[in-house]
Amino acid sequence: MRTDIAGMDLLLRRRSLLWYAFGMALYALVVIALYPTFKDDSGLDDFASSSETMAALFGVSGSLTSPVGWLNANIYGNFLPLVVLLVTVGYGGASLAGQNEDGTLGLLATEPLSRRTIVAQKFGAMTLLAIPVCVVTALCVVIGREFELSVDYWALTGTTVGVILLGVVFGALAMAIGAATGSRGAAVGITSAVAATAYLLNSLAPVVNWLHPFRFLSPFFYAIGDNQLTDGMQPGWLAILVGIAAVLLVATVAAFERLDIN
């Protein structure tokens, strides 16, 4: 299989991806360096317990002064998934629908490649785009041991894989919607709305009783969970994310086969 398409897409996005990774690393290092200052501040836990709903909105779970609680509240519960979604959803919307709108997809379609191959290569490129930011962040967390902030490596690996798969799932959704509608705006807009709803569902379900039975509908639940950094890798949960991404890939291929290319 030729890899020209995936390679070219990655090459075109190398600078923005490097800046995303650099920015996330800088932010993570600041968060980690601040931990010794706040680890004995009981006021943080008092705040979280006094307003459970507000704390849940920011991804706070457990004690804010514990290593896991600190990382969840400042990195893994909110900011890192947001950055990864910016990368993958942006690419997912632009990869098919965006190129169709600006006329470059038609040139690509003249290559001796099937539409299935085009989708597969773009899906592969999107998956690779989700990796650097997550890996760089995990490496920064490992450095956090020098700042009295440490987590289990197995748990950190599981959370890192979960966030990568989360990005792939929503990126694949954007790609599928783009292939079905031919509109980049619709792809990014609808996917962003679904992602925001899924985040709120996962965050608020533990404190809003009537939402709890529906929490399983949120990909954030399988990617991050309540105690992913504590309990370690959850292979079953990660397999669910892989399954969702696979279904969306099949849907993208089916929709792209029917798309009128400009």
CSV table of C-alpha atoms in Angstrom, one decimal:
chain,number,residue,atom,x,y,z
A,1,MET,CA,0.0,0.0,0.0
A,2,ARG,CA,1.3,3.4,-0.9
A,3,THR,CA,1.7,5.8,2.0
A,4,ASP,CA,2.0,9.0,0.0
A,5,ILE,CA,-1.3,10.4,1.3
A,6,ALA,CA,-0.6,9.8,5.0
A,7,GLY,CA,3.0,11.0,4.7
A,8,MET,CA,2.0,14.2,3.0
A,9,ASP,CA,-0.8,15.0,5.4
A,10,LEU,CA,1.6,14.5,8.4
A,11,LEU,CA,4.3,16.6,6.7
A,12,LEU,CA,1.9,19.5,6.2
A,13,ARG,CA,0.9,19.4,9.9
A,14,ARG,CA,4.3,18.8,11.4
A,15,ARG,CA,4.8,22.4,12.6
A,16,SER,CA,1.4,22.8,14.2
A,17,LEU,CA,1.8,19.4,15.8
A,18,LEU,CA,5.2,20.3,17.2
A,19,TRP,CA,3.8,23.5,18.7
A,20,TYR,CA,0.9,21.7,20.3
A,21,ALA,CA,3.3,19.2,21.8
A,22,PHE,CA,5.7,21.9,23.0
A,23,GLY,CA,2.8,23.9,24.5
A,24,MET,CA,1.4,20.9,26.3
A,25,ALA,CA,4.8,19.9,27.6
A,26,LEU,CA,5.4,23.4,29.0
A,27,TYR,CA,1.9,23.5,30.6
A,28,ALA,CA,2.4,20.0,32.1
A,29,LEU,CA,5.8,20.9,33.6
A,30,VAL,CA,4.4,24.1,35.2
A,31,VAL,CA,1.5,22.0,36.7
A,32,ILE,CA,4.0,19.4,38.0
A,33,ALA,CA,6.4,22.0,39.4
A,34,LEU,CA,3.6,23.7,41.3
A,35,TYR,CA,2.5,20.5,43.0
A,36,PRO,CA,4.8,20.7,46.0
A,37,THR,CA,3.4,24.1,46.8
A,38,PHE,CA,-0.2,22.9,47.0
A,39,LYS,CA,0.1,19.2,48.1
A,40,ASP,CA,-0.4,20.2,51.8
A,41,ASP,CA,-3.1,22.8,51.1
A,42,SER,CA,-6.3,21.3,52.7
A,43,GLY,CA,-8.3,24.3,51.4
A,44,LEU,CA,-8.3,22.8,47.9
A,45,ASP,CA,-10.0,19.6,49.1
A,46,ASP,CA,-12.4,21.8,51.1
A,47,PHE,CA,-13.3,23.6,47.9
A,48,ALA,CA,-13.9,20.4,46.0
A,49,SER,CA,-16.1,18.9,48.6
A,50,SER,CA,-18.1,22.1,49.1
A,51,SER,CA,-19.0,22.3,45.4
A,52,GLU,CA,-19.1,18.8,44.0
A,53,THR,CA,-20.9,19.8,40.8
A,54,MET,CA,-18.4,22.6,40.0
A,55,ALA,CA,-15.5,20.3,40.8
A,56,ALA,CA,-16.9,17.6,38.5
A,57,LEU,CA,-17.1,20.1,35.6
A,58,PHE,CA,-13.4,20.5,35.8
A,59,GLY,CA,-12.7,16.8,36.0
A,60,VAL,CA,-11.8,16.8,39.7
A,61,SER,CA,-12.0,13.3,41.2
A,62,GLY,CA,-10.7,12.4,44.6
A,63,SER,CA,-8.4,14.5,46.6
A,64,LEU,CA,-6.9,17.5,44.8
A,65,THR,CA,-3.8,17.3,46.9
A,66,SER,CA,-3.0,13.7,45.9
A,67,PRO,CA,-0.8,13.1,42.9
A,68,VAL,CA,-3.6,11.4,40.9
A,69,GLY,CA,-6.2,14.1,41.9
A,70,TRP,CA,-3.8,16.9,41.0
A,71,LEU,CA,-3.1,15.4,37.6
A,72,ASN,CA,-6.7,14.6,36.8
A,73,ALA,CA,-7.9,18.1,37.8
A,74,ASN,CA,-5.2,20.0,35.8
A,75,ILE,CA,-4.2,17.7,32.9
A,76,TYR,CA,-6.0,14.4,32.2
A,77,GLY,CA,-9.5,15.3,33.2
A,78,ASN,CA,-9.8,18.2,30.9
A,79,PHE,CA,-6.9,20.0,29.3
A,80,LEU,CA,-5.1,17.2,27.6
A,81,PRO,CA,-8.2,15.7,26.0
A,82,LEU,CA,-9.2,19.1,24.7
A,83,VAL,CA,-5.8,19.6,23.0
A,84,VAL,CA,-5.9,16.1,21.5
A,85,LEU,CA,-9.4,16.7,20.2
A,86,LEU,CA,-8.4,20.0,18.6
A,87,VAL,CA,-5.8,18.1,16.7
A,88,THR,CA,-7.8,15.1,15.6
A,89,VAL,CA,-11.2,16.7,15.1
A,90,GLY,CA,-9.6,19.5,13.1
A,91,TYR,CA,-7.9,17.0,10.8
A,92,GLY,CA,-10.9,14.8,10.6
A,93,GLY,CA,-13.0,17.7,9.3
A,94,ALA,CA,-10.4,18.8,6.9
A,95,SER,CA,-9.1,15.5,5.6
A,96,LEU,CA,-12.1,14.7,3.3
A,97,ALA,CA,-14.8,17.4,3.5
A,98,GLY,CA,-12.3,20.2,3.7
A,99,GLN,CA,-10.3,19.0,0.7
A,100,ASN,CA,-13.4,18.5,-1.2
A,101,GLU,CA,-14.5,22.0,-0.6
A,102,ASP,CA,-11.2,23.5,-1.8
A,103,GLY,CA,-11.0,21.2,-4.8
A,104,THR,CA,-7.9,19.3,-3.8
A,105,LEU,CA,-9.7,16.0,-3.1
A,106,GLY,CA,-10.5,15.8,-6.8
A,107,LEU,CA,-6.8,15.8,-7.7
A,108,LEU,CA,-6.2,13.1,-5.1
A,109,ALA,CA,-9.0,11.0,-6.6
A,110,THR,CA,-7.1,10.9,-9.9
A,111,GLU,CA,-4.4,8.8,-8.3
A,112,PRO,CA,-4.6,5.0,-8.9
A,113,LEU,CA,-6.0,4.5,-5.4
A,114,SER,CA,-9.4,3.2,-4.3
A,115,ARG,CA,-11.5,5.4,-2.0
A,116,ARG,CA,-11.2,2.8,0.7
A,117,THR,CA,-7.4,3.2,0.5
A,118,ILE,CA,-7.6,7.0,0.7
A,119,VAL,CA,-9.8,6.8,3.8
A,120,ALA,CA,-7.5,4.2,5.4
A,121,GLN,CA,-4.4,6.3,4.9
A,122,LYS,CA,-6.1,9.4,6.3
A,123,PHE,CA,-7.4,7.5,9.3
A,124,GLY,CA,-3.9,6.3,9.9
A,125,ALA,CA,-2.5,9.8,9.7
A,126,MET,CA,-5.1,11.0,12.1
A,127,THR,CA,-4.2,8.3,14.6
A,128,LEU,CA,-0.5,9.2,14.4
A,129,LEU,CA,-1.4,12.9,15.0
A,130,ALA,CA,-3.0,12.0,18.3
A,131,ILE,CA,0.1,10.3,19.7
A,132,PRO,CA,2.9,13.0,20.2
A,133,VAL,CA,1.0,15.3,22.5
A,134,CYS,CA,-0.1,12.4,24.8
A,135,VAL,CA,3.4,10.8,24.8
A,136,VAL,CA,5.1,14.1,25.6
A,137,THR,CA,2.7,14.8,28.4
A,138,ALA,CA,3.3,11.3,29.9
A,139,LEU,CA,7.0,11.8,29.8
A,140,CYS,CA,6.6,15.1,31.7
A,141,VAL,CA,4.6,13.2,34.3
A,142,VAL,CA,7.4,10.8,34.7
A,143,ILE,CA,9.7,13.7,35.4
A,144,GLY,CA,7.2,14.7,38.0
A,145,ARG,CA,8.7,12.2,40.4
A,146,GLU,CA,11.4,14.8,41.0
A,147,PHE,CA,8.6,17.1,42.4
A,148,GLU,CA,7.0,14.6,44.8
A,149,LEU,CA,4.4,13.8,42.2
A,150,SER,CA,4.4,10.1,41.1
A,151,VAL,CA,1.9,7.7,39.6
A,152,ASP,CA,2.0,4.1,38.7
A,153,TYR,CA,3.6,3.6,35.2
A,154,TRP,CA,1.0,1.0,34.2
A,155,ALA,CA,-1.8,3.4,35.1
A,156,LEU,CA,-0.1,6.2,33.3
A,157,THR,CA,0.3,4.1,30.2
A,158,GLY,CA,-3.4,3.1,30.2
A,159,THR,CA,-4.5,6.7,30.6
A,160,THR,CA,-2.2,7.8,27.8
A,161,VAL,CA,-3.6,5.1,25.4
A,162,GLY,CA,-7.1,6.1,26.5
A,163,VAL,CA,-6.7,9.7,25.6
A,164,ILE,CA,-5.1,8.8,22.2
A,165,LEU,CA,-8.1,6.5,21.4
A,166,LEU,CA,-10.5,9.3,22.6
A,167,GLY,CA,-8.9,11.6,20.0
A,168,VAL,CA,-9.2,8.9,17.3
A,169,VAL,CA,-12.9,8.3,18.1
A,170,PHE,CA,-13.9,11.9,17.8
A,171,GLY,CA,-11.6,12.5,14.8
A,172,ALA,CA,-13.2,9.5,13.1
A,173,LEU,CA,-16.6,10.9,13.8
A,174,ALA,CA,-15.6,14.2,12.2
A,175,MET,CA,-14.2,12.3,9.2
A,176,ALA,CA,-17.4,10.3,8.9
A,177,ILE,CA,-19.7,13.3,9.1
A,178,GLY,CA,-17.5,15.1,6.6
A,179,ALA,CA,-17.7,12.2,4.2
A,180,ALA,CA,-21.4,12.0,4.5
A,181,THR,CA,-22.2,15.8,4.2
A,182,GLY,CA,-19.2,17.1,2.2
A,183,SER,CA,-19.1,20.0,4.7
A,184,ARG,CA,-16.1,20.7,6.9
A,185,GLY,CA,-18.1,23.1,9.0
A,186,ALA,CA,-20.8,20.5,9.7
A,187,ALA,CA,-18.1,17.9,10.5
A,188,VAL,CA,-16.3,20.0,13.0
A,189,GLY,CA,-19.4,21.7,14.5
A,190,ILE,CA,-21.4,18.5,15.0
A,191,THR,CA,-18.5,16.6,16.4
A,192,SER,CA,-17.6,19.4,18.8
A,193,ALA,CA,-21.1,19.5,20.1
A,194,VAL,CA,-21.1,15.7,20.6
A,195,ALA,CA,-17.7,15.9,22.3
A,196,ALA,CA,-18.9,18.6,24.7
A,197,THR,CA,-22.1,16.7,25.5
A,198,ALA,CA,-20.0,13.5,26.1
A,199,TYR,CA,-17.6,15.4,28.4
A,200,LEU,CA,-20.5,16.8,30.5
A,201,LEU,CA,-22.2,13.5,30.7
A,202,ASN,CA,-19.0,11.8,32.0
A,203,SER,CA,-18.2,14.6,34.4
A,204,LEU,CA,-21.7,15.2,35.9
A,205,ALA,CA,-22.9,11.6,36.0
A,206,PRO,CA,-21.2,10.9,39.4
A,207,VAL,CA,-22.9,13.9,41.1
A,208,VAL,CA,-26.3,14.0,39.1
A,209,ASN,CA,-28.2,10.8,39.9
A,210,TRP,CA,-30.4,10.7,36.9
A,211,LEU,CA,-27.4,11.0,34.5
A,212,HIS,CA,-25.5,8.1,36.0
A,213,PRO,CA,-27.3,5.3,34.1
A,214,PHE,CA,-26.3,7.0,30.8
A,215,ARG,CA,-22.6,7.5,31.6
A,216,PHE,CA,-21.6,4.4,29.5
A,217,LEU,CA,-22.6,6.4,26.4
A,218,SER,CA,-19.7,8.8,26.9
A,219,PRO,CA,-16.3,7.8,25.3
A,220,PHE,CA,-14.7,10.0,28.0
A,221,PHE,CA,-15.8,7.4,30.5
A,222,TYR,CA,-13.8,4.6,28.8
A,223,ALA,CA,-10.8,6.8,28.0
A,224,ILE,CA,-10.4,8.4,31.5
A,225,GLY,CA,-12.9,7.0,33.9
A,226,ASP,CA,-12.9,7.9,37.6
A,227,ASN,CA,-9.7,6.4,38.7
A,228,GLN,CA,-7.8,5.4,35.6
A,229,LEU,CA,-4.5,6.8,37.0
A,230,THR,CA,-5.1,4.8,40.2
A,231,ASP,CA,-6.5,1.5,39.0
A,232,GLY,CA,-4.3,1.2,35.9
A,233,MET,CA,-5.0,0.2,32.4
A,234,GLN,CA,-8.5,-1.0,31.6
A,235,PRO,CA,-8.2,-3.3,28.5
A,236,GLY,CA,-11.9,-3.8,28.3
A,237,TRP,CA,-12.6,-0.1,28.3
A,238,LEU,CA,-9.9,0.6,25.7
A,239,ALA,CA,-11.3,-2.2,23.5
A,240,ILE,CA,-14.6,-0.4,23.5
A,241,LEU,CA,-13.0,2.7,22.1
A,242,VAL,CA,-11.2,0.7,19.5
A,243,GLY,CA,-14.6,-0.8,18.5
A,244,ILE,CA,-16.2,2.6,18.2
A,245,ALA,CA,-13.4,3.9,16.1
A,246,ALA,CA,-13.6,0.8,13.8
A,247,VAL,CA,-17.4,1.3,13.3
A,248,LEU,CA,-16.8,4.9,12.4
A,249,LEU,CA,-14.1,3.9,10.0
A,250,VAL,CA,-16.5,1.6,8.2
A,251,ALA,CA,-19.1,4.3,8.1
A,252,THR,CA,-16.6,6.8,6.7
A,253,VAL,CA,-15.7,4.4,3.9
A,254,ALA,CA,-19.4,3.8,3.0
A,255,ALA,CA,-20.2,7.5,3.0
A,256,PHE,CA,-17.1,8.4,1.0
A,257,GLU,CA,-18.0,5.9,-1.7
A,258,ARG,CA,-21.1,7.9,-2.3
A,259,LEU,CA,-19.6,11.4,-2.0
A,260,ASP,CA,-19.6,13.5,-5.2
A,261,ILE,CA,-16.0,14.8,-5.4
A,262,ASN,CA,-15.4,18.3,-6.8
